[in-house]
Short mmCIF file of C-alpha atoms and ligand atoms in Angstrom, two decimals:
data_model
loop_
_atom_site.label_atom_id
_atom_site.label_comp_id
_atom_site.label_asym_id
_atom_site.label_seq_id
_atom_site.Cartn_x
_atom_site.Cartn_y
_atom_site.Cartn_z
CA UNK A 1 0.19 0.16 0.18
CA UNK A 2 1.19 3.45 -0.83
CA UNK A 3 1.52 6.15 1.78
CA UNK A 4 -1.46 8.01 0.02
CA UNK A 5 -3.47 4.90 -0.24
CA UNK A 6 -2.62 4.44 3.56
CA UNK A 7 -3.91 8.24 4.26
CA UNK A 8 -7.14 7.62 2.49
CA UNK A 9 -7.67 4.20 4.32
CA UNK A 10 -7.28 5.85 7.51
CA UNK A 11 -9.80 8.46 6.53
CA UNK A 12 -12.20 6.49 5.09
CA UNK A 13 -12.51 2.94 6.42
CA UNK A 14 -15.03 3.57 9.15
CA UNK A 15 -17.53 4.04 5.76
CA UNK A 16 -20.47 1.42 5.63
CA UNK A 17 -23.38 1.49 2.91
CA UNK A 18 -23.28 2.01 -0.74
CA UNK A 19 -22.45 4.96 -2.79
CA UNK A 20 -25.42 7.63 -3.59
CA UNK A 21 -26.30 7.54 -7.12
CA UNK A 22 -24.52 10.89 -7.53
CA UNK A 23 -23.28 13.84 -5.77
CA UNK A 24 -22.22 17.67 -6.65
CA UNK A 25 -20.22 20.17 -4.50
CA UNK A 26 -18.82 23.51 -4.86
CA UNK A 27 -15.50 25.00 -3.74
CA UNK A 28 -14.29 28.10 -3.97
CA UNK A 29 -11.03 29.64 -5.77
CA UNK A 30 -8.60 31.24 -3.15
CA UNK A 31 -5.90 33.81 -3.43
CA UNK A 32 -2.93 33.30 -1.24
CA UNK A 33 -1.89 36.30 0.80
CA UNK A 34 1.10 34.19 2.20
CA UNK A 35 2.22 32.23 -0.36
CA UNK A 36 2.64 28.00 -0.68
CA UNK A 37 5.95 27.69 -2.25
CA UNK A 38 7.95 24.57 -1.62
CA UNK A 39 7.58 21.10 -0.62
CA UNK A 40 9.18 18.81 2.16
CA UNK A 41 7.41 16.01 0.71
CA UNK A 42 6.26 15.87 -3.07
CA UNK A 43 4.29 12.75 -3.02
CA UNK A 44 2.16 14.14 -0.15
CA UNK A 45 2.20 17.92 -1.10
CA UNK A 46 3.41 18.73 2.29
CA UNK A 47 4.71 22.28 2.55
CA UNK A 48 7.85 23.79 3.95
CA UNK A 49 5.95 26.72 5.61
CA UNK A 50 2.34 27.47 6.28
CA UNK A 51 0.33 29.72 4.18
CA UNK A 52 -2.69 32.14 4.26
CA UNK A 53 -5.56 32.73 2.03
CA UNK A 54 -8.75 34.36 1.19
CA UNK A 55 -11.58 32.42 -0.83
CA UNK A 56 -13.16 34.04 -3.64
CA UNK A 57 -17.13 33.80 -2.40
CA UNK A 58 -18.96 32.41 -5.46
CA UNK A 59 -16.15 32.26 -7.85
CA UNK A 60 -14.97 28.68 -8.25
CA UNK A 61 -15.59 25.21 -9.33
CA UNK A 62 -18.75 23.05 -9.08
CA UNK A 63 -18.22 19.01 -9.38
CA UNK A 64 -20.74 16.69 -10.03
CA UNK A 65 -19.64 12.74 -9.76
CA UNK A 66 -21.41 9.36 -10.47
CA UNK A 67 -19.70 5.72 -10.86
CA UNK A 68 -20.14 4.22 -14.01
CA UNK A 69 -18.38 0.55 -15.16
CA UNK A 70 -15.44 0.90 -17.42
CA UNK A 71 -13.27 3.98 -17.59
CA UNK A 72 -13.31 7.57 -16.05
CA UNK A 73 -15.50 10.12 -18.32
CA UNK A 74 -14.48 13.49 -17.72
CA UNK A 75 -16.22 16.87 -18.51
CA UNK A 76 -15.00 20.19 -17.86
CA UNK A 77 -17.13 23.43 -18.87
CA UNK A 78 -19.33 20.93 -20.92
CA UNK A 79 -16.87 19.76 -23.01
CA UNK A 80 -15.59 16.14 -23.02
CA UNK A 81 -12.03 15.55 -22.43
CA UNK A 82 -9.78 12.76 -24.06
CA UNK A 83 -8.59 10.57 -21.47
CA UNK A 84 -5.04 11.19 -22.88
CA UNK A 85 -5.37 14.82 -21.77
CA UNK A 86 -2.97 15.81 -19.17
CA UNK A 87 -5.56 17.43 -16.86
CA UNK A 88 -7.59 13.99 -17.31
CA UNK A 89 -4.45 11.65 -16.61
CA UNK A 90 -3.69 13.63 -13.33
CA UNK A 91 -7.37 13.53 -12.29
CA UNK A 92 -7.81 9.88 -12.97
CA UNK A 93 -4.59 8.95 -10.99
CA UNK A 94 -6.28 10.77 -8.05
CA UNK A 95 -9.43 9.02 -8.42
CA UNK A 96 -7.47 5.75 -8.09
CA UNK A 97 -7.13 6.56 -4.60
CA UNK A 98 -10.98 6.06 -4.15
CA UNK A 99 -12.19 3.88 -7.04
CA UNK A 100 -14.29 1.07 -5.14
CA UNK A 101 -12.36 -1.67 -7.97
CA UNK A 102 -10.28 -1.46 -10.97
CA UNK A 103 -13.35 -2.06 -13.26
CA UNK A 104 -15.51 0.74 -11.82
CA UNK A 105 -15.10 4.54 -13.17
CA UNK A 106 -16.15 7.82 -12.38
CA UNK A 107 -18.20 10.47 -14.41
CA UNK A 108 -16.77 13.68 -13.33
CA UNK A 109 -18.56 17.00 -14.86
CA UNK A 110 -16.74 20.09 -13.55
CA UNK A 111 -17.83 23.61 -14.10
CA UNK A 112 -16.22 27.07 -13.50
CA UNK A 113 -18.17 29.96 -12.54
CA UNK A 114 -15.63 32.32 -14.07
CA UNK A 115 -14.08 31.64 -17.45
CA UNK A 116 -10.94 29.60 -17.34
CA UNK A 117 -9.39 32.56 -19.12
CA UNK A 118 -9.90 34.74 -16.27
CA UNK A 119 -7.07 32.80 -14.70
CA UNK A 120 -9.06 31.89 -11.33
CA UNK A 121 -9.86 28.46 -12.42
CA UNK A 122 -7.34 26.60 -10.74
CA UNK A 123 -6.39 23.10 -9.33
CA UNK A 124 -7.23 24.43 -6.08
CA UNK A 125 -10.98 25.02 -6.46
CA UNK A 126 -11.15 21.95 -8.61
CA UNK A 127 -9.75 19.13 -6.40
CA UNK A 128 -11.14 20.89 -3.36
CA UNK A 129 -14.76 20.60 -5.11
CA UNK A 130 -13.98 16.99 -6.14
CA UNK A 131 -13.14 15.90 -2.66
CA UNK A 132 -16.15 17.42 -1.18
CA UNK A 133 -18.31 15.71 -4.00
CA UNK A 134 -16.40 12.47 -3.08
CA UNK A 135 -17.40 13.12 0.67
CA UNK A 136 -21.09 13.14 -0.30
CA UNK A 137 -20.81 10.39 -2.71
CA UNK A 138 -19.54 8.06 -0.48
CA UNK A 139 -21.20 9.22 2.48
CA UNK A 140 -18.03 9.42 4.58
CA UNK A 141 -19.15 12.58 6.65
CA UNK A 142 -15.86 13.70 7.11
CA UNK A 143 -14.93 17.18 8.88
CA UNK A 144 -13.04 19.82 6.60
CA UNK A 145 -9.92 19.41 8.48
CA UNK A 146 -9.67 15.59 7.13
CA UNK A 147 -11.35 17.07 3.78
CA UNK A 148 -8.60 19.49 3.28
CA UNK A 149 -6.07 16.55 4.09
CA UNK A 150 -7.66 14.58 0.95
CA UNK A 151 -7.74 17.62 -0.99
CA UNK A 152 -4.03 18.49 -0.60
CA UNK A 153 -3.32 15.15 -2.21
CA UNK A 154 -4.60 16.10 -5.28
CA UNK A 155 -3.09 19.71 -5.21
CA UNK A 156 -1.43 21.70 -2.23
CA UNK A 157 -3.58 25.08 -2.49
CA UNK A 158 -6.55 22.86 -2.81
CA UNK A 159 -6.59 22.29 0.91
CA UNK A 160 -7.26 25.93 1.55
CA UNK A 161 -10.53 25.61 -1.19
CA UNK A 162 -12.56 23.54 1.41
CA UNK A 163 -13.55 26.63 3.31
CA UNK A 164 -14.67 30.32 2.33
CA UNK A 165 -13.16 33.29 4.12
CA UNK A 166 -9.54 33.62 5.59
CA UNK A 167 -7.67 30.11 5.62
CA UNK A 168 -4.58 28.88 7.23
CA UNK A 169 -3.09 25.64 6.10
CA UNK A 170 -0.61 24.71 8.58
CA UNK A 171 2.46 23.10 7.48
CA UNK A 172 2.44 20.34 10.09
CA UNK A 173 5.76 18.44 11.07
CA UNK A 174 4.77 14.98 10.86
CA UNK A 175 5.92 12.74 8.07
CA UNK A 176 2.41 11.10 7.52
CA UNK A 177 1.00 15.04 7.14
CA UNK A 178 -1.66 14.08 9.18
CA UNK A 179 -1.17 17.47 10.85
CA UNK A 180 -0.91 19.38 7.67
CA UNK A 181 -4.42 20.53 7.58
CA UNK A 182 -6.10 23.57 6.67
CA UNK A 183 -8.44 25.73 9.11
CA UNK A 184 -10.76 28.75 8.64
CA UNK A 185 -9.66 31.65 10.88
CA UNK A 186 -12.26 33.92 12.38
CA UNK A 187 -12.36 37.25 10.80
CA UNK A 188 -15.41 38.57 8.38
CA UNK A 189 -14.64 41.60 6.82
CA UNK A 190 -17.04 42.58 4.44
CA UNK A 191 -15.51 45.70 3.26
CA UNK A 192 -12.75 43.77 1.52
CA UNK A 193 -12.56 43.55 -2.28
CA UNK A 194 -10.27 41.60 -4.65
CA UNK A 195 -9.81 42.72 -7.91
CA UNK A 196 -8.72 40.27 -10.79
CA UNK A 197 -6.68 41.94 -13.42
CA UNK A 198 -6.21 39.87 -16.46
CA UNK A 199 -3.10 40.01 -18.13
CA UNK A 200 -3.46 38.55 -21.79
CA UNK A 201 -0.71 36.07 -22.25
CA UNK A 202 0.20 32.68 -23.84
CA UNK A 203 0.56 29.50 -22.06
CA UNK A 204 2.41 29.38 -18.43
CA UNK A 205 6.26 28.91 -19.50
CA UNK A 206 6.49 26.37 -16.45
CA UNK A 207 3.92 24.54 -14.45
CA UNK A 208 3.74 25.83 -10.58
CA UNK A 209 4.46 22.10 -9.65
CA UNK A 210 7.79 21.98 -11.44
CA UNK A 211 8.79 25.61 -10.87
CA UNK A 212 8.27 24.78 -6.87
CA UNK A 213 10.57 22.09 -7.27
CA UNK A 214 13.34 24.00 -9.10
CA UNK A 215 13.42 26.97 -6.81
CA UNK A 216 13.74 24.35 -3.72
CA UNK A 217 16.47 22.74 -5.56
CA UNK A 218 18.57 25.90 -6.72
CA UNK A 219 17.56 29.28 -5.45
CA UNK A 220 20.23 30.62 -3.31
CA UNK A 221 17.53 32.43 -1.25
CA UNK A 222 15.21 29.71 -0.41
CA UNK A 223 16.56 28.74 2.89
CA UNK A 224 15.51 32.43 4.05
CA UNK A 225 12.07 31.65 2.83
CA UNK A 226 10.55 29.64 5.96
CA UNK A 227 11.68 32.40 8.09
CA UNK A 228 10.03 35.10 5.75
CA UNK A 229 6.86 33.21 5.49
CA UNK A 230 6.54 32.66 9.35
CA UNK A 231 6.91 36.66 10.08
CA UNK A 232 4.60 37.21 7.36
CA UNK A 233 1.74 34.96 8.49
CA UNK A 234 2.07 36.65 11.96
CA UNK A 235 1.58 39.90 10.45
CA UNK A 236 -1.20 38.85 8.07
CA UNK A 237 -2.94 37.19 11.38
CA UNK A 238 -2.56 40.43 13.17
CA UNK A 239 -3.94 42.61 10.06
CA UNK A 240 -7.09 40.24 9.77
CA UNK A 241 -7.73 40.56 13.48
CA UNK A 242 -7.77 44.79 13.20
CA UNK A 243 -8.88 44.84 9.94
CA UNK A 244 -5.87 46.71 9.00
CA UNK A 245 -5.79 47.18 5.15
CA UNK A 246 -2.26 48.82 4.97
CA UNK A 247 -0.80 45.95 6.95
CA UNK A 248 -2.59 43.20 5.00
CA UNK A 249 -1.66 44.69 1.94
CA UNK A 250 1.82 45.85 2.18
CA UNK A 251 2.41 41.98 3.98
CA UNK A 252 0.89 40.24 0.78
CA UNK A 253 2.39 42.13 -1.72
CA UNK A 254 5.93 41.81 -0.33
CA UNK A 255 5.15 38.20 0.13
CA UNK A 256 4.36 37.79 -3.49
CA UNK A 257 7.46 39.76 -4.47
CA UNK A 258 9.68 37.66 -2.23
CA UNK A 259 8.37 34.21 -3.74
CA UNK A 260 8.84 35.68 -7.50
CA UNK A 261 12.50 36.90 -6.25
CA UNK A 262 13.17 33.23 -5.00
CA UNK A 263 11.96 32.15 -8.66
CA UNK A 264 13.96 34.69 -10.60
CA UNK A 265 17.20 33.14 -8.61
CA UNK A 266 16.62 29.92 -9.60
CA UNK A 267 18.62 28.19 -12.18
CA UNK A 268 17.57 28.40 -14.89
CA UNK A 269 15.13 31.46 -14.09
CA UNK A 270 11.59 30.92 -13.47
CA UNK A 271 10.01 34.38 -14.73
CA UNK A 272 5.75 34.33 -14.78
CA UNK A 273 5.59 38.08 -15.32
CA UNK A 274 5.00 39.81 -18.61
CA UNK A 275 5.63 43.33 -19.51
CA UNK A 276 1.85 44.08 -18.99
CA UNK A 277 2.25 42.55 -15.15
CA UNK A 278 4.58 45.21 -14.65
CA UNK A 279 2.56 47.64 -16.36
CA UNK A 280 0.01 46.51 -13.78
CA UNK A 281 1.74 46.72 -10.89
CA UNK A 282 3.11 50.24 -11.77
CA UNK A 283 -0.61 51.65 -12.35
CA UNK A 284 -1.58 50.25 -9.12
CA UNK A 285 1.48 51.72 -7.14
CA UNK A 286 0.74 54.96 -9.04
CA UNK A 287 -3.00 54.96 -7.67
CA UNK A 288 -1.38 54.17 -4.17
CA UNK A 289 0.86 57.40 -4.53
CA UNK A 290 -2.35 59.21 -5.31
CA UNK A 291 -4.04 58.28 -2.13
CA UNK A 292 -5.91 54.87 -2.93
CA UNK A 293 -4.86 52.17 -0.64
CA UNK A 294 -4.37 49.16 -3.17
CA UNK A 295 -1.96 46.70 -3.04
CA UNK A 296 -1.01 43.74 -5.42
CA UNK A 297 -0.11 40.05 -5.33
CA UNK A 298 0.54 37.90 -7.95
CA UNK A 299 0.53 33.92 -8.25
CA UNK A 300 2.60 31.40 -10.63
CA UNK A 301 1.20 33.36 -13.53
CA UNK A 302 1.23 36.72 -15.40
CA UNK A 303 -2.00 37.73 -13.82
CA UNK A 304 -2.17 40.79 -10.78
CA UNK A 305 -4.78 40.35 -8.11
CA UNK A 306 -5.71 43.89 -6.18
CA UNK A 307 -6.38 44.11 -2.63
CA UNK A 308 -8.47 47.02 -1.62
CA UNK A 309 -11.84 48.07 0.38
CA UNK A 310 -15.12 48.98 -0.72
CA UNK A 311 -14.66 52.90 -0.44
CA UNK A 312 -11.81 52.41 -3.09
CA UNK A 313 -13.88 50.61 -5.41
CA UNK A 314 -14.86 53.52 -7.75
CA UNK A 315 -11.06 54.75 -8.48
CA UNK A 316 -10.02 51.00 -9.01
CA UNK A 317 -12.93 50.44 -11.61
CA UNK A 318 -11.87 53.65 -13.13
CA UNK A 319 -7.99 52.83 -13.38
CA UNK A 320 -8.50 49.09 -13.98
CA UNK A 321 -12.02 48.78 -16.38
CA UNK A 322 -10.57 45.12 -17.34
CA UNK A 323 -10.58 44.04 -13.67
CA UNK A 324 -13.36 41.42 -12.15
CA UNK A 325 -14.00 42.64 -8.54
CA UNK A 326 -14.93 39.84 -6.07
CA UNK A 327 -16.38 40.25 -2.66
CA UNK A 328 -14.76 37.57 -0.87
CA UNK A 329 -17.80 37.88 2.13
CA UNK A 330 -20.91 37.99 0.32
CA UNK A 331 -22.25 39.87 -2.90
C1 LIG B 1 -0.28 29.44 -3.15
N1 LIG B 1 0.69 28.62 -5.60
O1 LIG B 1 -0.10 29.52 -2.35
C2 LIG B 1 0.57 29.21 -4.26
C3 LIG B 1 1.25 30.79 -4.80
C4 LIG B 1 0.75 29.52 -6.87
C5 LIG B 1 1.56 30.70 -6.36
O2 LIG B 1 -0.45 27.02 -4.75
O3 LIG B 1 1.83 20.77 -6.88
O4 LIG B 1 -0.85 23.97 -7.92
O5 LIG B 1 -0.42 21.06 -6.62
O6 LIG B 1 0.72 21.26 -4.95
O7 LIG B 1 -1.17 24.02 -5.35
C6 LIG B 1 0.48 26.25 -6.85
O8 LIG B 1 0.55 25.34 -6.67
O9 LIG B 1 0.86 22.87 -6.51
C7 LIG B 1 0.21 27.17 -5.77
P1 LIG B 1 0.61 21.49 -6.24
P2 LIG B 1 -0.40 24.06 -6.43
O10 LIG B 1 -1.51 29.46 -3.87
#
């Protein structure tokens, strides 16, 4: 039995009875304010440091599931995908962990509530929605922390997408990863807004999984990252507790810059930004100079996410007509 199979067995062994005919679940996309970047265990997606995110309310993935005889049948946004597609192969390999027997397949239908081109439809909401749907299909009745462990086996950042609101994913210390769970932290902040600015671009130069491994293996600054992340986690929790946008924004922005600096110094370098990414950053910083409190974060891609409050929304909309603006605490 592999370590992944052993974890699934431990969490689901209590289940009795037969699966439901079908199940469906939704999980939100999330934006990390303190990033997950670097694994201490690539098989179990165990991170070197804890991370903290904000979930994006109704923006995310809805996944429907049922069992069938034969191979998996996977549809994404109403398009049927070839089993040889990279996305399908990864999904089917993950579903192998939950297959009742080798002759049983899953019918999986995923729908993203934002166009994939908006850059928000990531593996995070996808694997989280899938695990929530599996929990319903097989009637495991697992708690969210346990579901975050299963979602993490699909994709690290999916551990955080099993919750709404502000979420901490604890790095944990055990080899089994049973303490590497995500938890929702208290702190409603209805005035908070996230603006997603899409930068037109081509396919990512390198997937985040490979980029992360390369950073750990070759970035000369990687040994500083754990301490940076720990300090940032502390500041972000304080900012959330006090509704302090300046502390939240400056910390999230600096954390993102540090992550990209790590990547730039890797060999060969990893650069996700385009000229348009820098243009967005400079426009946001100019707006800030002009007295509008708006801060930036960037994930493993060229798009920029803006953090600001409702009172700045009109100015942000005016400056970034192309932005999709999200209210993480209710529309
Ligand atoms: C994050 N990202 O914290 C960071 C910031 C991208 C930049 O988590 O290999 O797809 O599946 O565990 O979760 C993207 O990495 O990686 C990511 P895997 P994942 O959101």
